[in-house]
Amino acid sequence: MNMSSNGGQYRVKDLDFNPGAPPPFGLAEIRAAIPKHCWVKDPWRSMTYVIRDVTAVAALAAGAAYLNNWVVWSLYWVCQGTMFWALFVLGHDCGHGSFSNNPTLNSVVGHFLHSFILVPYNGWRISHRTHHQNHGHVENDESWHPLPERIYNDMGSFTKKVRFTVPFPMLAFPVYLWRRSPGKKGSHFHPESDLFIPREKNAVITSTVCWSAMAALLAGLVCVMGPVQMLKLYFFPYLIFVMWLDCVTYLHHHGHEDKLPWYRGKEWNYLRGALTTLDRDYGWINNIHHDIGTHVIHHLFPQIPHYNLREATKAARPVLDKYYREPQRSGPLPFHLFGDLMRSMRYDHYVEDNGDVLYYQTDPQLFGGSAKKFI
């Protein structure tokens, strides 16, 4: 198996399996293995999750404000930031249409949930659709795609260090919304951005207006309640939410113990790209954030509601065979994933400019020349 030159400290579990080879099955075979009821969207069930999460957000805020001591506030920031992340996942489902078959309901709920956590619903929905349609493609993927070597080499040493040193990459989402990733131009807020086509202009304006209304409301609350109280109630949880989002979405596509491929040119297709996605186990958090860690089947078939992803995955696993990577089981809290994140940041730096099946390369000088070669 050709694994490219200096990829980092990874192992190959099965020398007879090449993860970059075309799979011996197609989308139709995977789809056929999934029970028909897994595709059914229940808007009433979806709304119960919205009610559950919004109620939890309100209760947490009221409880922390009432008790008002620093131990409670510290716990509140972690818990509320996690609930903000749960709201984001439900809005994400609205964007995929897996929330319900009613586009109006999806749009209303999606705008409400995403605007509350300062995400432009339509702007992000459209760019996320681009990510799903191009996942695993070096140039065309939209989020957390590899840096081509030429772009990596043009970065200054400080920029490289910041990009690959935790916690800075885990604070990237607001910057990404405003100016996208290195090598790409545009903004999720601007209707003329390269992200969008002309007929999507009004949708982008709508979500930007909703985002602006929420920003204005927060500014008003800062004036009324004071900046310290709003930092405690909203902005610290917002930072925790951003960290959750960046960490989870990064680990969906990076940090596995085996090296995984990226593609360009004729070697890429939808199925091969999606099969490099990873499932992750988050322990107690699985239920809180709506099983978003069950990600392989979600990438293949984003129309499946989140509450059916586990069953659909179990049904599809015999077809996927070695192309499905069993996630490491978590304790109550997913502390084990921090090691995966740190390893990936240390070794997954760029991909070569040439070639159609590619693996991450390591810059041995970035962290003092301590990175080991991949064997």
GROMACS .gro file of C-alpha atoms in nm:
model
  375
    1MET     CA    1   0.000   0.000   0.000
    2ASN     CA    2   0.146   0.337  -0.102
    3MET     CA    3   0.110   0.577   0.189
    4SER     CA    4   0.322   0.872   0.073
    5SER     CA    5   0.645   0.973   0.237
    6ASN     CA    6   0.645   1.142   0.578
    7GLY     CA    7   0.290   1.136   0.703
    8GLY     CA    8   0.341   1.131   1.081
    9GLN     CA    9   0.306   0.893   1.371
   10TYR     CA   10   0.028   0.664   1.252
   11ARG     CA   11   0.000   0.289   1.222
   12VAL     CA   12  -0.147   0.059   0.958
   13LYS     CA   13  -0.378  -0.192   1.124
   14ASP     CA   14  -0.439  -0.406   0.814
   15LEU     CA   15  -0.160  -0.418   0.557
   16ASP     CA   16  -0.390  -0.598   0.312
   17PHE     CA   17  -0.647  -0.316   0.311
   18ASN     CA   18  -0.592   0.001   0.112
   19PRO     CA   19  -0.831   0.274   0.235
   20GLY     CA   20  -0.766   0.475  -0.082
   21ALA     CA   21  -0.881   0.198  -0.317
   22PRO     CA   22  -1.227   0.222  -0.479
   23PRO     CA   23  -1.478   0.027  -0.266
   24PRO     CA   24  -1.630  -0.294  -0.407
   25PHE     CA   25  -1.983  -0.163  -0.341
   26GLY     CA   26  -2.192   0.137  -0.442
   27LEU     CA   27  -2.435   0.380  -0.282
   28ALA     CA   28  -2.731   0.173  -0.398
   29GLU     CA   29  -2.609  -0.132  -0.203
   30ILE     CA   30  -2.566   0.073   0.115
   31ARG     CA   31  -2.907   0.234   0.071
   32ALA     CA   32  -3.072  -0.105   0.019
   33ALA     CA   33  -2.932  -0.233   0.349
   34ILE     CA   34  -3.093   0.048   0.551
   35PRO     CA   35  -3.452  -0.021   0.670
   36LYS     CA   36  -3.711   0.198   0.502
   37HIS     CA   37  -3.842   0.339   0.828
   38CYS     CA   38  -3.499   0.495   0.896
   39TRP     CA   39  -3.572   0.747   0.619
   40VAL     CA   40  -3.902   0.864   0.768
   41LYS     CA   41  -3.896   1.216   0.914
   42ASP     CA   42  -4.127   1.287   1.206
   43PRO     CA   43  -4.169   1.664   1.252
   44TRP     CA   44  -4.342   1.616   1.588
   45ARG     CA   45  -4.051   1.414   1.719
   46SER     CA   46  -3.806   1.668   1.580
   47MET     CA   47  -3.992   1.950   1.756
   48THR     CA   48  -3.976   1.767   2.088
   49TYR     CA   49  -3.597   1.786   2.066
   50VAL     CA   50  -3.620   2.159   2.000
   51ILE     CA   51  -3.850   2.206   2.299
   52ARG     CA   52  -3.620   1.992   2.514
   53ASP     CA   53  -3.308   2.187   2.423
   54VAL     CA   54  -3.462   2.535   2.440
   55THR     CA   55  -3.611   2.450   2.781
   56ALA     CA   56  -3.271   2.331   2.901
   57VAL     CA   57  -3.105   2.652   2.781
   58ALA     CA   58  -3.361   2.868   2.961
   59ALA     CA   59  -3.344   2.662   3.280
   60LEU     CA   60  -2.965   2.670   3.290
   61ALA     CA   61  -2.958   3.048   3.246
   62ALA     CA   62  -3.225   3.106   3.511
   63GLY     CA   63  -3.056   2.869   3.758
   64ALA     CA   64  -2.711   3.023   3.716
   65ALA     CA   65  -2.843   3.379   3.751
   66TYR     CA   66  -3.038   3.284   4.064
   67LEU     CA   67  -2.756   3.098   4.240
   68ASN     CA   68  -2.494   3.349   4.119
   69ASN     CA   69  -2.164   3.212   4.246
   70TRP     CA   70  -1.844   3.137   4.058
   71VAL     CA   71  -1.858   2.761   4.101
   72VAL     CA   72  -2.205   2.757   3.947
   73TRP     CA   73  -2.104   2.998   3.672
   74SER     CA   74  -1.807   2.779   3.574
   75LEU     CA   75  -2.030   2.472   3.546
   76TYR     CA   76  -2.293   2.678   3.367
   77TRP     CA   77  -2.054   2.789   3.092
   78VAL     CA   78  -1.962   2.430   3.006
   79CYS     CA   79  -2.319   2.301   3.025
   80GLN     CA   80  -2.476   2.595   2.841
   81GLY     CA   81  -2.207   2.595   2.573
   82THR     CA   82  -2.283   2.227   2.518
   83MET     CA   83  -2.653   2.307   2.486
   84PHE     CA   84  -2.575   2.585   2.235
   85TRP     CA   85  -2.394   2.316   2.036
   86ALA     CA   86  -2.704   2.092   2.061
   87LEU     CA   87  -2.915   2.378   1.920
   88PHE     CA   88  -2.670   2.410   1.634
   89VAL     CA   89  -2.705   2.040   1.547
   90LEU     CA   90  -3.085   2.070   1.527
   91GLY     CA   91  -3.049   2.374   1.301
   92HIS     CA   92  -2.800   2.173   1.095
   93ASP     CA   93  -3.071   1.906   1.053
   94CYS     CA   94  -3.311   2.175   0.933
   95GLY     CA   95  -3.057   2.276   0.671
   96HIS     CA   96  -3.032   1.920   0.544
   97GLY     CA   97  -3.408   1.875   0.538
   98SER     CA   98  -3.379   1.582   0.779
   99PHE     CA   99  -3.579   1.775   1.040
  100SER     CA  100  -3.903   1.745   0.840
  101ASN     CA  101  -4.040   1.733   0.486
  102ASN     CA  102  -4.178   2.085   0.526
  103PRO     CA  103  -3.931   2.343   0.387
  104THR     CA  104  -4.107   2.629   0.566
  105LEU     CA  105  -4.086   2.457   0.904
  106ASN     CA  106  -3.721   2.373   0.842
  107SER     CA  107  -3.643   2.733   0.752
  108VAL     CA  108  -3.828   2.890   1.046
  109VAL     CA  109  -3.681   2.654   1.305
  110GLY     CA  110  -3.337   2.670   1.145
  111HIS     CA  111  -3.331   3.051   1.146
  112PHE     CA  112  -3.451   3.063   1.506
  113LEU     CA  113  -3.194   2.815   1.636
  114HIS     CA  114  -2.896   2.932   1.435
  115SER     CA  115  -2.958   3.305   1.474
  116PHE     CA  116  -2.973   3.260   1.852
  117ILE     CA  117  -2.613   3.129   1.847
  118LEU     CA  118  -2.495   3.384   1.586
  119VAL     CA  119  -2.485   3.153   1.285
  120PRO     CA  120  -2.624   3.283   0.951
  121TYR     CA  121  -2.859   2.995   0.876
  122ASN     CA  122  -2.881   3.008   0.497
  123GLY     CA  123  -2.524   3.119   0.445
  124TRP     CA  124  -2.392   2.829   0.648
  125ARG     CA  125  -2.654   2.584   0.515
  126ILE     CA  126  -2.540   2.646   0.158
  127SER     CA  127  -2.169   2.619   0.234
  128HIS     CA  128  -2.232   2.304   0.435
  129ARG     CA  129  -2.416   2.157   0.138
  130THR     CA  130  -2.102   2.227  -0.065
  131HIS     CA  131  -1.900   2.041   0.198
  132HIS     CA  132  -2.124   1.735   0.173
  133GLN     CA  133  -2.120   1.737  -0.206
  134ASN     CA  134  -1.739   1.756  -0.217
  135HIS     CA  135  -1.617   1.592   0.100
  136GLY     CA  136  -1.272   1.441   0.070
  137HIS     CA  137  -1.176   1.657  -0.229
  138VAL     CA  138  -0.862   1.858  -0.156
  139GLU     CA  139  -0.962   2.169  -0.350
  140ASN     CA  140  -1.342   2.157  -0.355
  141ASP     CA  141  -1.426   2.056   0.002
  142GLU     CA  142  -1.551   2.348   0.207
  143SER     CA  143  -1.455   2.286   0.570
  144TRP     CA  144  -1.142   2.147   0.737
  145HIS     CA  145  -0.995   2.043   0.403
  146PRO     CA  146  -0.616   1.998   0.381
  147LEU     CA  147  -0.384   2.280   0.290
  148PRO     CA  148  -0.206   2.214  -0.040
  149GLU     CA  149   0.170   2.232   0.004
  150ARG     CA  150   0.202   2.557  -0.193
  151ILE     CA  151  -0.043   2.738   0.038
  152TYR     CA  152   0.116   2.587   0.348
  153ASN     CA  153   0.463   2.701   0.238
  154ASP     CA  154   0.337   3.056   0.181
  155MET     CA  155   0.228   3.082   0.544
  156GLY     CA  156   0.453   3.247   0.797
  157SER     CA  157   0.592   3.038   1.082
  158PHE     CA  158   0.372   3.215   1.337
  159THR     CA  159   0.058   3.150   1.132
  160LYS     CA  160   0.147   2.783   1.098
  161LYS     CA  161   0.205   2.747   1.472
  162VAL     CA  162  -0.126   2.913   1.555
  163ARG     CA  163  -0.317   2.701   1.304
  164PHE     CA  164  -0.188   2.376   1.453
  165THR     CA  165  -0.171   2.465   1.822
  166VAL     CA  166  -0.473   2.400   2.045
  167PRO     CA  167  -0.685   2.594   2.142
  168PHE     CA  168  -0.651   2.833   1.849
  169PRO     CA  169  -0.795   2.602   1.578
  170MET     CA  170  -1.089   2.537   1.810
  171LEU     CA  171  -1.183   2.906   1.787
  172ALA     CA  172  -1.186   2.918   1.407
  173PHE     CA  173  -1.559   2.905   1.333
  174PRO     CA  174  -1.643   3.279   1.362
  175VAL     CA  175  -1.342   3.361   1.142
  176TYR     CA  176  -1.451   3.096   0.891
  177LEU     CA  177  -1.799   3.250   0.875
  178TRP     CA  178  -1.655   3.589   0.792
  179ARG     CA  179  -1.370   3.496   0.556
  180ARG     CA  180  -1.368   3.118   0.491
  181SER     CA  181  -1.056   2.900   0.494
  182PRO     CA  182  -0.703   2.976   0.366
  183GLY     CA  183  -0.697   2.968  -0.013
  184LYS     CA  184  -1.069   3.048  -0.044
  185LYS     CA  185  -1.248   3.382  -0.067
  186GLY     CA  186  -1.591   3.500   0.036
  187SER     CA  187  -1.815   3.542   0.338
  188HIS     CA  188  -2.120   3.358   0.467
  189PHE     CA  189  -2.287   3.695   0.522
  190HIS     CA  190  -2.241   3.851   0.179
  191PRO     CA  191  -2.490   3.754  -0.096
  192GLU     CA  192  -2.230   3.822  -0.369
  193SER     CA  193  -1.978   3.580  -0.215
  194ASP     CA  194  -1.824   3.303  -0.424
  195LEU     CA  195  -2.007   3.063  -0.194
  196PHE     CA  196  -2.342   3.140  -0.353
  197ILE     CA  197  -2.515   3.147  -0.690
  198PRO     CA  198  -2.739   3.441  -0.792
  199ARG     CA  199  -3.070   3.272  -0.709
  200GLU     CA  200  -2.952   3.220  -0.348
  201LYS     CA  201  -2.903   3.594  -0.291
  202ASN     CA  202  -3.235   3.656  -0.112
  203ALA     CA  203  -3.187   3.354   0.114
  204VAL     CA  204  -2.844   3.481   0.220
  205ILE     CA  205  -2.982   3.831   0.284
  206THR     CA  206  -3.258   3.682   0.501
  207SER     CA  207  -3.017   3.489   0.721
  208THR     CA  208  -2.781   3.788   0.748
  209VAL     CA  209  -3.071   4.009   0.859
  210CYS     CA  210  -3.172   3.750   1.123
  211TRP     CA  211  -2.811   3.730   1.243
  212SER     CA  212  -2.794   4.110   1.261
  213ALA     CA  213  -3.117   4.123   1.461
  214MET     CA  214  -2.973   3.881   1.715
  215ALA     CA  215  -2.650   4.081   1.732
  216ALA     CA  216  -2.854   4.398   1.793
  217LEU     CA  217  -3.055   4.224   2.065
  218LEU     CA  218  -2.736   4.113   2.237
  219ALA     CA  219  -2.598   4.467   2.216
  220GLY     CA  220  -2.917   4.596   2.376
  221LEU     CA  221  -2.894   4.336   2.653
  222VAL     CA  222  -2.534   4.441   2.719
  223CYS     CA  223  -2.656   4.798   2.770
  224VAL     CA  224  -2.942   4.689   2.997
  225MET     CA  225  -2.777   4.410   3.199
  226GLY     CA  226  -2.414   4.518   3.175
  227PRO     CA  227  -2.122   4.358   2.991
  228VAL     CA  228  -2.011   4.135   3.281
  229GLN     CA  229  -2.352   3.974   3.320
  230MET     CA  230  -2.381   3.915   2.946
  231LEU     CA  231  -2.033   3.767   2.935
  232LYS     CA  232  -2.140   3.523   3.202
  233LEU     CA  233  -2.484   3.446   3.060
  234TYR     CA  234  -2.413   3.432   2.685
  235PHE     CA  235  -2.064   3.502   2.555
  236PHE     CA  236  -1.864   3.253   2.761
  237PRO     CA  237  -2.110   2.974   2.667
  238TYR     CA  238  -2.083   3.093   2.308
  239LEU     CA  239  -1.705   3.032   2.320
  240ILE     CA  240  -1.763   2.682   2.456
  241PHE     CA  241  -2.010   2.622   2.172
  242VAL     CA  242  -1.752   2.732   1.915
  243MET     CA  243  -1.497   2.494   2.067
  244TRP     CA  244  -1.747   2.208   2.052
  245LEU     CA  245  -1.831   2.283   1.690
  246ASP     CA  246  -1.470   2.310   1.574
  247CYS     CA  247  -1.355   2.006   1.771
  248VAL     CA  248  -1.641   1.777   1.663
  249THR     CA  249  -1.635   1.878   1.297
  250TYR     CA  250  -1.256   1.847   1.282
  251LEU     CA  251  -1.259   1.500   1.438
  252HIS     CA  252  -1.525   1.385   1.191
  253HIS     CA  253  -1.257   1.408   0.925
  254HIS     CA  254  -0.919   1.386   1.101
  255GLY     CA  255  -0.723   1.215   1.374
  256HIS     CA  256  -0.793   0.847   1.318
  257GLU     CA  257  -0.519   0.609   1.428
  258ASP     CA  258  -0.483   0.493   1.065
  259LYS     CA  259  -0.389   0.729   0.786
  260LEU     CA  260  -0.688   0.817   0.566
  261PRO     CA  261  -0.685   0.947   0.208
  262TRP     CA  262  -0.793   1.269   0.043
  263TYR     CA  263  -0.863   1.293  -0.328
  264ARG     CA  264  -0.853   1.522  -0.627
  265GLY     CA  265  -0.917   1.487  -1.000
  266LYS     CA  266  -1.064   1.169  -1.145
  267GLU     CA  267  -0.994   0.968  -0.827
  268TRP     CA  268  -1.256   1.159  -0.628
  269ASN     CA  269  -1.621   1.068  -0.619
  270TYR     CA  270  -1.898   1.121  -0.365
  271LEU     CA  271  -1.880   0.771  -0.219
  272ARG     CA  272  -1.502   0.755  -0.181
  273GLY     CA  273  -1.494   1.098  -0.021
  274ALA     CA  274  -1.770   1.017   0.227
  275LEU     CA  275  -1.603   0.689   0.327
  276THR     CA  276  -1.311   0.879   0.479
  277THR     CA  277  -1.551   1.030   0.733
  278LEU     CA  278  -1.525   0.903   1.090
  279ASP     CA  279  -1.777   0.804   1.354
  280ARG     CA  280  -1.694   0.920   1.707
  281ASP     CA  281  -1.831   0.819   2.046
  282TYR     CA  282  -1.899   1.101   2.294
  283GLY     CA  283  -2.036   0.905   2.588
  284TRP     CA  284  -2.310   1.097   2.768
  285ILE     CA  285  -2.285   1.372   2.509
  286ASN     CA  286  -2.414   1.145   2.229
  287ASN     CA  287  -2.774   1.199   2.332
  288ILE     CA  288  -2.727   1.566   2.416
  289HIS     CA  289  -2.588   1.656   2.074
  290HIS     CA  290  -2.825   1.430   1.883
  291ASP     CA  291  -2.581   1.156   1.780
  292ILE     CA  292  -2.392   1.383   1.542
  293GLY     CA  293  -2.089   1.160   1.609
  294THR     CA  294  -2.266   0.889   1.403
  295HIS     CA  295  -2.130   1.064   1.099
  296VAL     CA  296  -2.048   0.818   0.821
  297ILE     CA  297  -2.410   0.738   0.736
  298HIS     CA  298  -2.499   1.106   0.782
  299HIS     CA  299  -2.243   1.198   0.517
  300LEU     CA  300  -2.363   0.933   0.279
  301PHE     CA  301  -2.734   1.005   0.333
  302PRO     CA  302  -2.788   1.341   0.507
  303GLN     CA  303  -3.166   1.304   0.463
  304ILE     CA  304  -3.182   1.044   0.743
  305PRO     CA  305  -3.308   1.198   1.072
  306HIS     CA  306  -3.056   1.203   1.353
  307TYR     CA  307  -3.267   0.972   1.570
  308ASN     CA  308  -3.236   0.695   1.309
  309LEU     CA  309  -2.863   0.725   1.239
  310ARG     CA  310  -2.753   0.455   1.482
  311GLU     CA  311  -2.995   0.198   1.345
  312ALA     CA  312  -2.904   0.289   0.987
  313THR     CA  313  -2.534   0.256   1.069
  314LYS     CA  314  -2.581  -0.085   1.226
  315ALA     CA  315  -2.768  -0.204   0.915
  316ALA     CA  316  -2.508  -0.067   0.673
  317ARG     CA  317  -2.195  -0.190   0.848
  318PRO     CA  318  -2.184  -0.535   0.679
  319VAL     CA  319  -2.182  -0.360   0.341
  320LEU     CA  320  -1.922  -0.101   0.444
  321ASP     CA  321  -1.692  -0.371   0.587
  322LYS     CA  322  -1.338  -0.235   0.642
  323TYR     CA  323  -1.434   0.105   0.504
  324TYR     CA  324  -1.619   0.161   0.831
  325ARG     CA  325  -1.389   0.243   1.122
  326GLU     CA  326  -1.538   0.141   1.454
  327PRO     CA  327  -1.515   0.437   1.693
  328GLN     CA  328  -1.328   0.397   2.020
  329ARG     CA  329  -1.584   0.366   2.298
  330SER     CA  330  -1.598   0.660   2.533
  331GLY     CA  331  -1.639   0.682   2.905
  332PRO     CA  332  -1.912   0.913   3.035
  333LEU     CA  333  -1.720   1.209   2.892
  334PRO     CA  334  -1.509   1.186   2.573
  335PHE     CA  335  -1.168   1.280   2.714
  336HIS     CA  336  -1.001   1.019   2.492
  337LEU     CA  337  -1.070   1.235   2.186
  338PHE     CA  338  -0.831   1.503   2.309
  339GLY     CA  339  -0.540   1.270   2.230
  340ASP     CA  340  -0.671   1.214   1.876
  341LEU     CA  341  -0.702   1.589   1.828
  342MET     CA  342  -0.351   1.660   1.955
  343ARG     CA  343  -0.196   1.385   1.741
  344SER     CA  344  -0.364   1.517   1.429
  345MET     CA  345  -0.254   1.874   1.499
  346ARG     CA  346   0.103   1.750   1.538
  347TYR     CA  347   0.122   1.542   1.222
  348ASP     CA  348  -0.151   1.644   0.972
  349HIS     CA  349  -0.019   1.964   0.816
  350TYR     CA  350  -0.053   1.963   0.437
  351VAL     CA  351  -0.093   1.747   0.128
  352GLU     CA  352   0.130   1.745  -0.179
  353ASP     CA  353   0.041   1.961  -0.478
  354ASN     CA  354   0.060   1.666  -0.717
  355GLY     CA  355  -0.124   1.337  -0.718
  356ASP     CA  356  -0.487   1.230  -0.702
  357VAL     CA  357  -0.482   1.003  -0.392
  358LEU     CA  358  -0.313   1.190  -0.111
  359TYR     CA  359  -0.229   1.155   0.255
  360TYR     CA  360  -0.142   1.422   0.507
  361GLN     CA  361   0.224   1.515   0.529
  362THR     CA  362   0.412   1.639   0.835
  363ASP     CA  363   0.629   1.947   0.855
  364PRO     CA  364   0.910   1.811   1.079
  365GLN     CA  365   1.025   2.164   1.164
  366LEU     CA  366   0.691   2.296   1.288
  367PHE     CA  367   0.726   2.158   1.640
  368GLY     CA  368   1.101   2.143   1.672
  369GLY     CA  369   1.164   1.850   1.439
  370SER     CA  370   1.012   1.596   1.678
  371ALA     CA  371   0.755   1.445   1.441
  372LYS     CA  372   0.827   1.084   1.348
  373LYS     CA  373   0.790   0.941   1.004
  374PHE     CA  374   0.485   0.736   0.912
  375ILE     CA  375   0.559   0.366   0.861
   0.00000   0.00000   0.00000
